[in-house]
CSV table of C-alpha atoms in Angstrom, one decimal:
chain,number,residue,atom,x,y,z
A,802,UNK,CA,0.0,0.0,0.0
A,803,UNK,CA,1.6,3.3,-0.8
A,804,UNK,CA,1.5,5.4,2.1
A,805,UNK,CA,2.5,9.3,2.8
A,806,UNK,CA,4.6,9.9,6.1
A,807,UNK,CA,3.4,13.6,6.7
A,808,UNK,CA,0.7,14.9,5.1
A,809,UNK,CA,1.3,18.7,6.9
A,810,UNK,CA,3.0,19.8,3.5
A,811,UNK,CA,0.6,18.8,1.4
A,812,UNK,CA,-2.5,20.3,3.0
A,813,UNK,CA,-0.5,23.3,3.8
A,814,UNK,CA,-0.7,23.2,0.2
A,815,UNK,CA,-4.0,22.6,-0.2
A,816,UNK,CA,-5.1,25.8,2.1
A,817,UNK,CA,-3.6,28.0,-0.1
A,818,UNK,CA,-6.3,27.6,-2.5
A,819,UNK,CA,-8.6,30.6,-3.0
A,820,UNK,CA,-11.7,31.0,-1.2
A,821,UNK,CA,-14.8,33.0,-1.3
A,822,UNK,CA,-14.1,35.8,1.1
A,823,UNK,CA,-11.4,33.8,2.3
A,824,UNK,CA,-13.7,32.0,4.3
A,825,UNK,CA,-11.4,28.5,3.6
A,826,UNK,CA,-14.2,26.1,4.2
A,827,UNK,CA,-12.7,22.9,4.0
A,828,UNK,CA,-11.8,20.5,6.6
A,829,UNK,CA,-9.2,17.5,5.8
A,830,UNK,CA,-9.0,13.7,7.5
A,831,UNK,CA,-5.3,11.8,6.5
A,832,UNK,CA,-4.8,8.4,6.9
A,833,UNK,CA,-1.8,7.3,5.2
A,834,UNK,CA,-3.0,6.3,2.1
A,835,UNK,CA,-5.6,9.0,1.4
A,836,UNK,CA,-7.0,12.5,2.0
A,837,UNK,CA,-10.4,13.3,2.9
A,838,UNK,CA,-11.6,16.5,1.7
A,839,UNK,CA,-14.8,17.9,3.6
A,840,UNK,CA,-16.9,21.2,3.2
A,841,UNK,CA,-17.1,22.9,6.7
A,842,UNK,CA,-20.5,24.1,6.4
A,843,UNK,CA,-20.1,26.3,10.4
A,844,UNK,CA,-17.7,28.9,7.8
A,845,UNK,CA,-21.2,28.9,5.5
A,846,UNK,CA,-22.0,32.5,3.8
A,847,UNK,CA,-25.9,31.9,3.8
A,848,UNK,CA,-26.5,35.2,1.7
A,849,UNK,CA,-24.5,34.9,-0.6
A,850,UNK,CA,-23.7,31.5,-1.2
A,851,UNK,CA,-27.0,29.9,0.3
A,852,UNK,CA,-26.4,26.3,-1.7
A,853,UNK,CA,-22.5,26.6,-0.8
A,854,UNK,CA,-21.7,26.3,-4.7
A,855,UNK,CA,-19.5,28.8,-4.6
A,856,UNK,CA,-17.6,27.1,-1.6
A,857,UNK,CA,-18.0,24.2,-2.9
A,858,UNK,CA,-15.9,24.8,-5.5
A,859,UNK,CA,-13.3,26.7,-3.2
A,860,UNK,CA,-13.0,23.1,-1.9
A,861,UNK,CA,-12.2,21.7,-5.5
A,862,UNK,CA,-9.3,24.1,-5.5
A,863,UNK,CA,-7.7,22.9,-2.5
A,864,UNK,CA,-8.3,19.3,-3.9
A,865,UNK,CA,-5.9,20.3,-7.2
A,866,UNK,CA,-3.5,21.7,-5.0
A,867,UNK,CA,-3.2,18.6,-2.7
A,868,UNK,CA,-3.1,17.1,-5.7
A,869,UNK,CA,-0.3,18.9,-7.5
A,870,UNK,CA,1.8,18.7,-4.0
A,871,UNK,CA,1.8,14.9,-3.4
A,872,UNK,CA,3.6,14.9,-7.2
A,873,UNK,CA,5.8,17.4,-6.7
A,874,UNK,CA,6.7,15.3,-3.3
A,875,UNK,CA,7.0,12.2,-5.9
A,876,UNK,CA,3.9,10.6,-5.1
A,877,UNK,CA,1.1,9.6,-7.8
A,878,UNK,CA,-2.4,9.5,-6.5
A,879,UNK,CA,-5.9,9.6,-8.0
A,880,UNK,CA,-9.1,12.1,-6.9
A,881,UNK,CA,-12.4,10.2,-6.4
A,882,UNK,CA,-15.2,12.8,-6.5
A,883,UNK,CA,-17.8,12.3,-3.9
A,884,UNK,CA,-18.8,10.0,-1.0
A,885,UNK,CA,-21.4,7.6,0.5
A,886,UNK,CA,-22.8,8.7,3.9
A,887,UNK,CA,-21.9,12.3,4.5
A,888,UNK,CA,-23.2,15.0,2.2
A,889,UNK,CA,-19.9,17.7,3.5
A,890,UNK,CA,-17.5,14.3,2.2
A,891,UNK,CA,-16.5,16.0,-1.5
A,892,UNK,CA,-13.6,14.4,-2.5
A,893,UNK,CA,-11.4,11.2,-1.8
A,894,UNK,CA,-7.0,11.9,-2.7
A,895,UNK,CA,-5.9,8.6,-2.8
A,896,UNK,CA,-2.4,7.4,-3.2
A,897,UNK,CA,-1.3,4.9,-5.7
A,898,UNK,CA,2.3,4.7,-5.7
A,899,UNK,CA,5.6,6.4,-6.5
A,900,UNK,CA,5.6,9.1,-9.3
A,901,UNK,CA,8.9,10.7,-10.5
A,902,UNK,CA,8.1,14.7,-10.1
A,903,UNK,CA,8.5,16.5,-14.0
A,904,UNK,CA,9.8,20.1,-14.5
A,905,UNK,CA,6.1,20.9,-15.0
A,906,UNK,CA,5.1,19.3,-12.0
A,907,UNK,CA,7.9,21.4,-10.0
A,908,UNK,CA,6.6,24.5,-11.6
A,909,UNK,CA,2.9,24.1,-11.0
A,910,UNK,CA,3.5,23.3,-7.2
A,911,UNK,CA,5.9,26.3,-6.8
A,912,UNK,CA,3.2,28.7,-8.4
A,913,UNK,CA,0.6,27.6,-5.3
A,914,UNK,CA,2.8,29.4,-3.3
A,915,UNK,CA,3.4,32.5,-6.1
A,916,UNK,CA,-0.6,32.9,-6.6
A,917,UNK,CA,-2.8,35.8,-5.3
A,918,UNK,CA,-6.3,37.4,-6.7
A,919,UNK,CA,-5.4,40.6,-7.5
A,920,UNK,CA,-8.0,43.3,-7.5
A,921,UNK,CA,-6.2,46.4,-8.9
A,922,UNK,CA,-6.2,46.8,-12.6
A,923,UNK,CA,-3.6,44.7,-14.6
A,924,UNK,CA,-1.4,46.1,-17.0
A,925,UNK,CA,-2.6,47.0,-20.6
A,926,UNK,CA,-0.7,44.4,-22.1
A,927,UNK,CA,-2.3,41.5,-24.2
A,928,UNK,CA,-3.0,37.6,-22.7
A,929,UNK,CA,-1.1,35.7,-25.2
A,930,UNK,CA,-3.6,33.7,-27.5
A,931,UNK,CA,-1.1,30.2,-26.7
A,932,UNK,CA,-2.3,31.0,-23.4
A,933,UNK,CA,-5.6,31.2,-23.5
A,934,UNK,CA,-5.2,27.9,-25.3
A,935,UNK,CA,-3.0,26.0,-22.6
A,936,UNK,CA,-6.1,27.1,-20.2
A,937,UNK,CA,-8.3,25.2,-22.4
A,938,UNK,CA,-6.4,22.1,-22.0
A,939,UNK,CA,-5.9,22.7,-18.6
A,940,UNK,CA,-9.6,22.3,-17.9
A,941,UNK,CA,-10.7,19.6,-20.2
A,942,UNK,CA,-9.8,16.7,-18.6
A,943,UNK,CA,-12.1,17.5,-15.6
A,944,UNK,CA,-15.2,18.1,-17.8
A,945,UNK,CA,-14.9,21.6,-17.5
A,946,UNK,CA,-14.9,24.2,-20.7
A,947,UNK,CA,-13.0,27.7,-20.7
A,948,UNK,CA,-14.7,30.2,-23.2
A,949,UNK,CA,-13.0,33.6,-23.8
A,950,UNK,CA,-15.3,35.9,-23.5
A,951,UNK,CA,-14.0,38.3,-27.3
A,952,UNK,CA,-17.7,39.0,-29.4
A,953,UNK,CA,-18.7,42.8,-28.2
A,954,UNK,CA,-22.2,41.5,-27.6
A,955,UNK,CA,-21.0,39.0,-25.1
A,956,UNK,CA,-19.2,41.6,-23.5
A,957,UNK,CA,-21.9,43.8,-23.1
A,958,UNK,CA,-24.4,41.4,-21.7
A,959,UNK,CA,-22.0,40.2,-19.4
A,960,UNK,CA,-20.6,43.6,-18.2
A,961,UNK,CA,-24.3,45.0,-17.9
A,962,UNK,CA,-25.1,41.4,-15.4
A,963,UNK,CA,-22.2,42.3,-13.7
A,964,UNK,CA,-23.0,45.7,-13.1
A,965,UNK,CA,-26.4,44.8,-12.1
A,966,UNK,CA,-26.2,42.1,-9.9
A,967,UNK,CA,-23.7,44.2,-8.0
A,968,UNK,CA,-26.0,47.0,-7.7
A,969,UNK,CA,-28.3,44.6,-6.2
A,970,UNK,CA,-26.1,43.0,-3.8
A,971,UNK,CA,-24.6,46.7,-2.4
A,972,UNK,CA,-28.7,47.3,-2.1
A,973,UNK,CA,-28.9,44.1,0.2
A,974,UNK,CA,-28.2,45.2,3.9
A,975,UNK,CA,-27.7,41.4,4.6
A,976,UNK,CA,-24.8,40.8,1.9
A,977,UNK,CA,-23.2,44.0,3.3
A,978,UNK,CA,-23.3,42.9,7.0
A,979,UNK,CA,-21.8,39.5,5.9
A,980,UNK,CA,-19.6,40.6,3.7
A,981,UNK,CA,-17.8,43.2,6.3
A,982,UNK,CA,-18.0,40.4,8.8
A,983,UNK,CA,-14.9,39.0,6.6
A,984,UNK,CA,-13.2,41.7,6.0
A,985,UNK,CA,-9.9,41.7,8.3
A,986,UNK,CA,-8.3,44.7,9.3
A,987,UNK,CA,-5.5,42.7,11.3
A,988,UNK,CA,-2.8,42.1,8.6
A,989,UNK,CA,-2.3,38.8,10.7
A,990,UNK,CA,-5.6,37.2,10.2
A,991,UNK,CA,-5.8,34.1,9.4
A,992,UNK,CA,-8.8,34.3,7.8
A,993,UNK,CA,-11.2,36.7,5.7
A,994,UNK,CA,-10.3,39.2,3.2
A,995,UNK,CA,-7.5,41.9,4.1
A,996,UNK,CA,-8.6,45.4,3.4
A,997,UNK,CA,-4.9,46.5,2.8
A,998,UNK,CA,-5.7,43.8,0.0
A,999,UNK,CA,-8.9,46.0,-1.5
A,1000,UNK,CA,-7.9,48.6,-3.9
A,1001,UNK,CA,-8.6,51.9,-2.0
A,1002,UNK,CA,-10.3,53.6,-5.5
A,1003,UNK,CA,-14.1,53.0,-5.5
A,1004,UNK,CA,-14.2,50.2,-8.1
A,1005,UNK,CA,-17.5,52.3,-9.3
A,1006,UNK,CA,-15.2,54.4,-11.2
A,1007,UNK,CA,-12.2,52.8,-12.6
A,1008,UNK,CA,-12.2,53.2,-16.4
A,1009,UNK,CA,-13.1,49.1,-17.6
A,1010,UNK,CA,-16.0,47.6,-18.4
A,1011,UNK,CA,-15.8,44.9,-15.9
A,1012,UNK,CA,-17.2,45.7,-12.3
A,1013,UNK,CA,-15.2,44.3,-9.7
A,1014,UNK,CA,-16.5,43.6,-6.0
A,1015,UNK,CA,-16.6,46.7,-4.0
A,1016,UNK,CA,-15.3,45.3,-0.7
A,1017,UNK,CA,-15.9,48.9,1.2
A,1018,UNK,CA,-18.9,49.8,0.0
A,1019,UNK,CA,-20.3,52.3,2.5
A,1020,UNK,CA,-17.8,52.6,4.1
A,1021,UNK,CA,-16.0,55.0,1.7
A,1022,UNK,CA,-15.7,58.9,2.2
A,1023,UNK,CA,-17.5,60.8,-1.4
A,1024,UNK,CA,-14.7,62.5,-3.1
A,1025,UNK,CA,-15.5,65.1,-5.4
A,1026,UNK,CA,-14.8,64.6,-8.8
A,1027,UNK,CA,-11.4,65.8,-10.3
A,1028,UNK,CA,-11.5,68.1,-12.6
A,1029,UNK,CA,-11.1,67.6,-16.6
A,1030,UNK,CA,-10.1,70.1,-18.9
A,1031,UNK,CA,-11.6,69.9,-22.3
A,1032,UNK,CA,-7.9,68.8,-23.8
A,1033,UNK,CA,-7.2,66.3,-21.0
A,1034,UNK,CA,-6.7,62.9,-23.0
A,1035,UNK,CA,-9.0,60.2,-21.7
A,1036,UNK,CA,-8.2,57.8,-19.3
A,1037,UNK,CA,-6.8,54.3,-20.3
A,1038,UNK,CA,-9.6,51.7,-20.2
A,1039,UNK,CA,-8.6,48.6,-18.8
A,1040,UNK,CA,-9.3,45.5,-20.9
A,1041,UNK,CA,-8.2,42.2,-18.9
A,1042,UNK,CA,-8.5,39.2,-21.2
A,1043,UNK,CA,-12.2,37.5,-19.2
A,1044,UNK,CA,-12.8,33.9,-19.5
A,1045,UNK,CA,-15.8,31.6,-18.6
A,1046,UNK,CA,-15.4,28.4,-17.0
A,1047,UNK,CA,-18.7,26.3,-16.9
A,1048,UNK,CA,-19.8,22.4,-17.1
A,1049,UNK,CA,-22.6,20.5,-18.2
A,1050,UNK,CA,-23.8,19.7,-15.3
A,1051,UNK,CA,-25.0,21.7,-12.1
A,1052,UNK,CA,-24.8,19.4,-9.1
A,1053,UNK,CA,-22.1,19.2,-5.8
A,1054,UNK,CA,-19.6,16.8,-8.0
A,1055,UNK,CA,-20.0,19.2,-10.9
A,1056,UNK,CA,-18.6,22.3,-9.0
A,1057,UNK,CA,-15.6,19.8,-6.8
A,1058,UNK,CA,-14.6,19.4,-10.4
A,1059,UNK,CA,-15.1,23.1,-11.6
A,1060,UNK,CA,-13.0,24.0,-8.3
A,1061,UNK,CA,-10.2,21.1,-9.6
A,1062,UNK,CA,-10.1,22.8,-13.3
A,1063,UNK,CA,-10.0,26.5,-11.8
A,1064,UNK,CA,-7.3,25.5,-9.2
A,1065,UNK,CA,-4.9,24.0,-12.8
A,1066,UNK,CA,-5.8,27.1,-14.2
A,1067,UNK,CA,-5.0,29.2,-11.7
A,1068,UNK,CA,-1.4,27.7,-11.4
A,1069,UNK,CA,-1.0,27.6,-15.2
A,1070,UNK,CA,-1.6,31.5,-15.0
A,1071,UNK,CA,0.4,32.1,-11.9
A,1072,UNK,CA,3.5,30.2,-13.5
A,1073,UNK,CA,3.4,32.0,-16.9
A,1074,UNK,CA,3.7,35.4,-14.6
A,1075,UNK,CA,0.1,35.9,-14.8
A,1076,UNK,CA,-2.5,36.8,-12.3
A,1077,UNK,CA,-6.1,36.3,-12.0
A,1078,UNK,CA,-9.3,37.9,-10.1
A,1079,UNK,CA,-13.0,36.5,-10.1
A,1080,UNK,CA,-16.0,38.5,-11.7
A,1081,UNK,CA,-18.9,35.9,-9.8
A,1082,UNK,CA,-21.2,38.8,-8.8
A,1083,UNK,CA,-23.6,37.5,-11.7
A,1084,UNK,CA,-23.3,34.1,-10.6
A,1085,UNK,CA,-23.9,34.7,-7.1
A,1086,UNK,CA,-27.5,35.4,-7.6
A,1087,UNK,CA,-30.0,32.8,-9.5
A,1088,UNK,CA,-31.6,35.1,-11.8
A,1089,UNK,CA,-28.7,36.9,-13.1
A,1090,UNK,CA,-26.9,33.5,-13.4
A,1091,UNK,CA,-30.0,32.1,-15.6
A,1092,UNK,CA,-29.7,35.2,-17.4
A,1093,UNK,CA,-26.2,35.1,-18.4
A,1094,UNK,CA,-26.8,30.9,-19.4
A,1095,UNK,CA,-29.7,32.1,-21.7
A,1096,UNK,CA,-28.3,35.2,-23.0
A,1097,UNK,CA,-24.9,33.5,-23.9
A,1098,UNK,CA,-26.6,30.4,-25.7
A,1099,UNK,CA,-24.2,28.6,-23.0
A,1100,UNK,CA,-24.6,24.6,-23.7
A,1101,UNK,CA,-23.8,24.0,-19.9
A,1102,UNK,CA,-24.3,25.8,-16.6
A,1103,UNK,CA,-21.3,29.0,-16.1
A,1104,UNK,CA,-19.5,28.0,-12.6
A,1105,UNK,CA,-16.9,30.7,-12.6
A,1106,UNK,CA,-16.4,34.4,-13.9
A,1107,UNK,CA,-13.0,35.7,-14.1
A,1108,UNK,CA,-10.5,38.8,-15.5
A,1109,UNK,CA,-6.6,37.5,-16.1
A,1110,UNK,CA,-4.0,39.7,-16.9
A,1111,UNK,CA,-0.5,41.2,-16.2
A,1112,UNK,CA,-0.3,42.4,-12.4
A,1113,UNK,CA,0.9,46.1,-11.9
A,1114,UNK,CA,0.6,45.8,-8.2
A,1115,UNK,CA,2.8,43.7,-5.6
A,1116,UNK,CA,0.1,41.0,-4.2
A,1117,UNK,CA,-1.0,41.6,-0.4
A,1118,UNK,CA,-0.4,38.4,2.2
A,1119,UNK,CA,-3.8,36.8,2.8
A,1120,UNK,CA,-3.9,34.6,6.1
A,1121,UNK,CA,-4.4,31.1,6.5
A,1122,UNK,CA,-6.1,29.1,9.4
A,1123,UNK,CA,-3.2,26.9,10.7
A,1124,UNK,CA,-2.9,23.6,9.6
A,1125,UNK,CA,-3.7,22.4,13.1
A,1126,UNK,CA,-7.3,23.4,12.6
A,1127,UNK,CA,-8.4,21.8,9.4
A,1128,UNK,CA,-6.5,18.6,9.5
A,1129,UNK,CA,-7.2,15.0,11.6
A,1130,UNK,CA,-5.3,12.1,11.2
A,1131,UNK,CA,-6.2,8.2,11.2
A,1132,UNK,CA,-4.6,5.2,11.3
């Protein structure tokens, strides 16, 4: 039986994964052939992600990561998707055997510690078309399709969902009290979102045509606008390269396996020197998420909303609950 001697690396690994909010809902059981992955439904965001989709597929990151750190470590080991008995039980990593670590596999476990959303607008400079390829073909073997999102009236349906859905959620005094309930003002947090990580600029008026989350909304001071002479040229729009990832089917195995796709595309990004942040506003709420399926002629449900593109700004430390906290081991 192959058998890991300390899993502590590996779901150290694993935690790094992205979360909604940061809330880091997962919980982990080791024995030594295997990893239990578990949703910890007492981190729930009940407004905003009431079916725990969205967590869900936070989860399926932190699955790929384990994943890609057992074969950096030099072990090979399978993902079984699912489990009998407990509905929080997502994901099974078992270990096979022995597995001789590539250059690619070194790379992809050295960008998990490399990675960061970034919120602050990326550099104009273009995502490379190879790229958006290697995405692709990233995703495809876990059933999961990447669509660049390039026609004009894709664009504009989209960016008009995202604005909307945004404009309902600021509206919603429930979304706002839960959504400052995770925002950390203690750079040593080990949980929630950091506001030194939250671009100070009110998102509401950055020149693109993507509306990012406005982390601090109401809790900004007006500023008048500055003034504009009539020669002043205009501001540079921002146009990140925006992809959709979505499957064909909508259930709790369908978004472990979205969250397995994002977290391989994720790393593919991070260790081209790319960065990535998500645009799920329109997927958080049912209607604008049937909206954008109908609207887009999408043959599949969309799972994941997101801007990539060059960083121009150094990424801010998010915390992470200690390994101690998340992780029991068996015999």
């Amino acid at each position: 039986m192959a058998r890991v001697q300390n899993w502590v690396p590996v779901v150290e690994a694993a935690t790094r994964a992205p979360s909604i909010h940061n809330t880091q809902p997962w919980r982990f059981t080791a024995a030594p052939d295997r990893l239990e992955v578990f949703l910890d439904t007492s981190r729930e965001l009940p407004t905003l992600d009431p079916t725990h989709r969205q967590q869900v597929i936070s989860c399926g990151v932190a699955v790929d990561f384990a994943l890609v750190a057992l074969r950096s470590a030099g072990h090979e080991a399978e993902v079984e998707v699912g489990g009998a008995g407990d509905d929080d039980h997502l994901a099974t990593v078992r270990v096979t055997g022995p597995h001789e670590p590539s250059g690619a596999d070194q790379a992809l476990a050295g960008a998990i510690v490399e990675r960061h959303t970034r919120r602050a607008p990326f550099l104009p400079r273009a995502v490379p078309d190879e790229l958006l390829e290697q995405l692709q073909q990233a995703a495809g073997p876990y059933g999961v399709w990447v669509q660049q999102v390039s026609e004009t009236d894709a664009e504009l349906v989209l960016a008009h969902l995202l604005d909307r859905a945004e404009r309902a959620e600021q509206s919603d005094p429930a979304y706002r009290a839960e959504l400052e309930s995770w925002l950390r003002t203690d750079p040593d947090a080990p949980d929630g979102v950091p506001v030194a990580a939250v671009p100070a600029d009110d998102p509401a008026a950055r020149p693109t045509n993507w509306t990012v989350r406005d982390f601090l909304v109401g809790q900004r001071t007006p500023q008048p606008a500055a003034p504009v002479a009539d020669d002043d040229p205009p501001p540079p729009v921002e146009r990140p390269a925006v992809v959709l990832l979505g499957t064909a089917g909508d259930d709790r195995p369908a978004w472990v396996q979205t969250g397995r796709a994002l977290g391989r595309v994720l790393l593919v990004l991070t260790a081209a020197g790319m960065a990535a942040s998500p645009l799920t506003q329109a997927l958080d709420w049912p209607a604008t998420r049937t909206r954008m399926q109908v609207d887009l002629s999408l043959v599949g449900h969309p799972q994941m909303l997101m801007r990539i593109g060059w960083s121009s700004a150094q990424p801010t430390r998010t915390g992470r609950r200690p390994v101690a906290e998340v992780l029991r081991t068996v015999d």
